[in-house]
C-alpha positions as semicolon CSV with decimal commas, in nm:
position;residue;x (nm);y (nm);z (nm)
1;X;5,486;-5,619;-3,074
2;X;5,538;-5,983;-2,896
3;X;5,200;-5,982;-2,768
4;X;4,986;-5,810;-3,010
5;X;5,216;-5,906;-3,379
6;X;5,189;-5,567;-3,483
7;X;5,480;-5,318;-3,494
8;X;5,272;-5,019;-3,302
9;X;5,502;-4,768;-3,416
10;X;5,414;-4,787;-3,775
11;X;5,107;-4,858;-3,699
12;X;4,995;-4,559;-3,517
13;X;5,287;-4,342;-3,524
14;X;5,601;-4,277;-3,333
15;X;5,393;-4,023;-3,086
16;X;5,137;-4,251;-3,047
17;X;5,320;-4,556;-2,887
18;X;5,458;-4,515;-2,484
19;X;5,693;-4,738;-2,292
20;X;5,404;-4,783;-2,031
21;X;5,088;-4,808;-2,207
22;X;4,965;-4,741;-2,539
23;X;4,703;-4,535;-2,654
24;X;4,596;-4,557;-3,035
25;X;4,321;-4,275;-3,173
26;X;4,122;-4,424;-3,505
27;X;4,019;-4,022;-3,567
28;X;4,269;-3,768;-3,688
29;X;4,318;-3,431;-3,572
30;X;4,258;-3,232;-3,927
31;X;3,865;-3,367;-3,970
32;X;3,561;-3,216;-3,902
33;X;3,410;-3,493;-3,681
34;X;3,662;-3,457;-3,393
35;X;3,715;-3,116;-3,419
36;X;3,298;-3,098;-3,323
37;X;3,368;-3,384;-3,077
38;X;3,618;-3,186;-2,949
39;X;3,474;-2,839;-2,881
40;X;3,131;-3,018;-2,788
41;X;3,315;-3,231;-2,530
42;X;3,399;-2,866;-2,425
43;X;3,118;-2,712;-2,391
44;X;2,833;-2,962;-2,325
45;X;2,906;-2,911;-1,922
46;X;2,886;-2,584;-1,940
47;X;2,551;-2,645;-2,112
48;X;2,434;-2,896;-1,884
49;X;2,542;-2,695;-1,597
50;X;2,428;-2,346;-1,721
51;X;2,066;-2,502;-1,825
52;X;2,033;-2,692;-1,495
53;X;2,125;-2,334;-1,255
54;X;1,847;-2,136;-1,519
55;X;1,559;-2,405;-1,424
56;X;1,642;-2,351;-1,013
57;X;1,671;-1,989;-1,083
58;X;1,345;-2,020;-1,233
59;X;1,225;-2,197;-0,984
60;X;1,362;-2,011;-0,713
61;X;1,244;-1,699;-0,842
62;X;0,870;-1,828;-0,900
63;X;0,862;-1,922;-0,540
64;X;1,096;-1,695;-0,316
65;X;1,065;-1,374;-0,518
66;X;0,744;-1,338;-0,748
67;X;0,484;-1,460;-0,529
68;X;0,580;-1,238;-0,226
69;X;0,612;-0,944;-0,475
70;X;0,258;-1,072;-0,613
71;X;0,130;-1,016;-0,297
72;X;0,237;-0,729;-0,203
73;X;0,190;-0,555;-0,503
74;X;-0,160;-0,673;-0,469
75;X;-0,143;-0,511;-0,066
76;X;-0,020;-0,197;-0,288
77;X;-0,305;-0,204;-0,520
78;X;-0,593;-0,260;-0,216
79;X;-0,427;0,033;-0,008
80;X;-0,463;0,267;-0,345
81;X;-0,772;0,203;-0,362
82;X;-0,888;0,293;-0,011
83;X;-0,979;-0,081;0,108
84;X;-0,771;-0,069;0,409
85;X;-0,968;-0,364;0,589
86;X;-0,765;-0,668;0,541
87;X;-0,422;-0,728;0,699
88;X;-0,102;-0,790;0,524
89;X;0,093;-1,124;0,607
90;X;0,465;-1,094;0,620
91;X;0,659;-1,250;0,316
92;X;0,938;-1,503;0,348
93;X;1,284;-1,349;0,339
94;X;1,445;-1,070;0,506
95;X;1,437;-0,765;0,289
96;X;1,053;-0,892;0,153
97;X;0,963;-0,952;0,488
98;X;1,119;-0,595;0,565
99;X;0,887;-0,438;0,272
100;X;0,560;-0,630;0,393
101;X;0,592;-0,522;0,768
102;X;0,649;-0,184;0,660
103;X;0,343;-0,172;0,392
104;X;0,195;-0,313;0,668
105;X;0,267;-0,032;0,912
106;X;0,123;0,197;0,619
107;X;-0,197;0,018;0,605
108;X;-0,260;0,022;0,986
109;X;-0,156;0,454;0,955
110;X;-0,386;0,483;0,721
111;X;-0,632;0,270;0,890
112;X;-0,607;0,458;1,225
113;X;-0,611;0,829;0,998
114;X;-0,938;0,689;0,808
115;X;-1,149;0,608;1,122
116;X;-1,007;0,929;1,307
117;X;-1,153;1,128;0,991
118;X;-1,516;0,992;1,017
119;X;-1,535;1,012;1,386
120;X;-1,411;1,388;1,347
121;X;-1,659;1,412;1,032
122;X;-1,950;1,238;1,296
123;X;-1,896;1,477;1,543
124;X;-1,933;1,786;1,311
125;X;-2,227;1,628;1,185
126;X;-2,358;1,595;1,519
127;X;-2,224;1,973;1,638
128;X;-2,420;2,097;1,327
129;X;-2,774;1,910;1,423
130;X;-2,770;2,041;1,765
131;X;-2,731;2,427;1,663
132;X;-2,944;2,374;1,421
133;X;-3,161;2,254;1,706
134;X;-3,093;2,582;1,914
135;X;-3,164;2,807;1,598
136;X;-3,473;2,673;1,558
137;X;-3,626;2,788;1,917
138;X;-3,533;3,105;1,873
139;X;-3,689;3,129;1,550
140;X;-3,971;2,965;1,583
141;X;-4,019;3,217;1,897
142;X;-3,957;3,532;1,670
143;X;-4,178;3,424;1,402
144;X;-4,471;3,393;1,670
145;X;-4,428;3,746;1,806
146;X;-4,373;3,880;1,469
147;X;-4,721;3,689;1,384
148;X;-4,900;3,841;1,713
149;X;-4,784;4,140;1,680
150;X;-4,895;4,196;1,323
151;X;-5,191;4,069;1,415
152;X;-5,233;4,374;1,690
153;X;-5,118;4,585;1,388
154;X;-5,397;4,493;1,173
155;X;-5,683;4,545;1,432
156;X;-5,530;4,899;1,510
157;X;-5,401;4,747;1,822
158;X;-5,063;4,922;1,939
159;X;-4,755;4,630;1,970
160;X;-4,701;4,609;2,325
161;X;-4,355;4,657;2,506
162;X;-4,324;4,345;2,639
163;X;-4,304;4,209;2,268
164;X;-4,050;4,361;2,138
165;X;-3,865;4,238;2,451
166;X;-3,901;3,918;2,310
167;X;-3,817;4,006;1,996
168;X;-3,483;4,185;2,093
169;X;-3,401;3,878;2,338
170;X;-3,460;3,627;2,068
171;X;-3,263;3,836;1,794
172;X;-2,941;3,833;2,077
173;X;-2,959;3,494;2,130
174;X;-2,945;3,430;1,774
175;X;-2,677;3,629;1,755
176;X;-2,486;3,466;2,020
177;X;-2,544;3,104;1,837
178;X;-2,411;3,258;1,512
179;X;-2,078;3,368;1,703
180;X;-2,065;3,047;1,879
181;X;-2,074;2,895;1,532
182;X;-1,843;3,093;1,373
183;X;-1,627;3,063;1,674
184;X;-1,619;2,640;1,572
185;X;-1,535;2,696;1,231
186;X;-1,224;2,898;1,336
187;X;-1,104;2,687;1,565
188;X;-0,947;2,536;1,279
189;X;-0,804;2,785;1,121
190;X;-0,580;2,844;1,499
191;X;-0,277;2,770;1,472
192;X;-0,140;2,445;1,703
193;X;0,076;2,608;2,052
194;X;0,286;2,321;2,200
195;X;0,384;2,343;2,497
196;X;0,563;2,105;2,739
197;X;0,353;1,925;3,002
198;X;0,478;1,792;3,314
C-alpha cells in the first residue's frame, strides 16, 4: 500500500493479496473467456504434441513400412505371375527383412523347380524324336516287303520265305520299341524306394 497507494486488499480481494508477492487476475473465474482460456491452455499441448507424433508416424510409416511392403507385394505379384527372373532385395528392418529373404527363398524354389521342369520336358521331347526315329526304320522296311511282295503276288509269283522273315523280324522289333516305350511312360507311375546309401 506504501509503495503502490492502493489498499490491494480491496482492490483485488482478500485471497488475492500474499505477504510475499502479489498476484492480481483482471479476468474472473465465472466468464466464458477464461473458462476457454483455461481448458485450451489444457489441451493445446496435447494438440501440439499429438499432431506433431501423427506427422512422424506418417512419415515413418511412408518410409520404413509402406515402401518395403510396396515392394514386396510387388515381388508377390511378379512370382504369381510366373516371372521368376528378377531377384528380390532385402527390405530395411528385421521382421521385413525376415519376409523379403524368405519370398526370396520362394522365388529361387520356384526358380530352380521351373528350369528342372523344362529340362525334364526337353528330354522327353528328345526321348520321343529318337523312337520315333527307330519306328520309322522298321516301318519303312515293312512297307517295302509288303510292296515287293505284292508285287510277286500280282505277277502270280509265290512270296518267298526269306520275306516274310523280314516281315516277322521287323513286326518284333516293333514290338520291342512299343514295350520299351510303354516301359518309359511307367516309369512314372513307380513308386519312389529310398534306401540308405553309404
Amino acid at each position: 500500500e506504501e509503495a503502490t497507494g492502493v489498499d490491494l486488499t480491496r482492490a483485488f480481494g482478500e485471497d488475492m493479496v500474499s505477504n510475499v508477492a502479489y498476484y492480481a487476475d483482471s479476468i474472473p473465474s465465472d466468464t466464458a473467456p477464461y473458462a476457454f482460456g483455461l481448458v485450451l491452455n489444457m489441451v493445446a499441448p496435447f494438440v501440439f504434441y499429438g499432431g506433431l507424433a501423427w506427422v512422424m508416424f506418417r512419415r515413418f510409416y511412408r518410409l520404413h513400412i509402406a515402401k518395403p511392403l510396396e515392394m514386396l507385394a510387388d515381388a508377390a505379384t511378379r512370382i504369381a505371375g510366373r516371372d521368376l527372373d528378377f531377384e528380390i532385395r532385402p527390405a530395411p528392418g528385421r521382421e521385413l527383412g525376415a519376409l523379403s529373404a524368405t519370398l526370396e527363398s520362394m522365388r529361387s524354389s520356384l526358380l530352380d523347380a521351373q528350369r528342372e521342369l523344362w529340362r525334364t520336358a526337353e528330354e522327353r521331347r528328345r526321348l520321343n524324336a529318337a523312337f520315333a526315329h527307330d519306328l520309322r526304320t522298321p516301318v519303312t522296311v515293312l512297307k517295302g516287303t509288303v510292296e515287293m511282295a505284292k508285287m510277286r503276288l500280282a505277277r502270280g509269283a509265290e512270296v518267298n520265305e526269306r520275306e516274310l522273315d523280314t516281315i516277322a523280324g521287323q513286326a518284333v522289333r516293333l514290338e520291342r520299341c512299343a514295350q520299351a516305350m510303354s516301359g518309359v511312360a511307367k516309369l512314372e507311375d513307380r513308386p519312389v524306394e529310398r534306401e540308405e546309401m553309404a
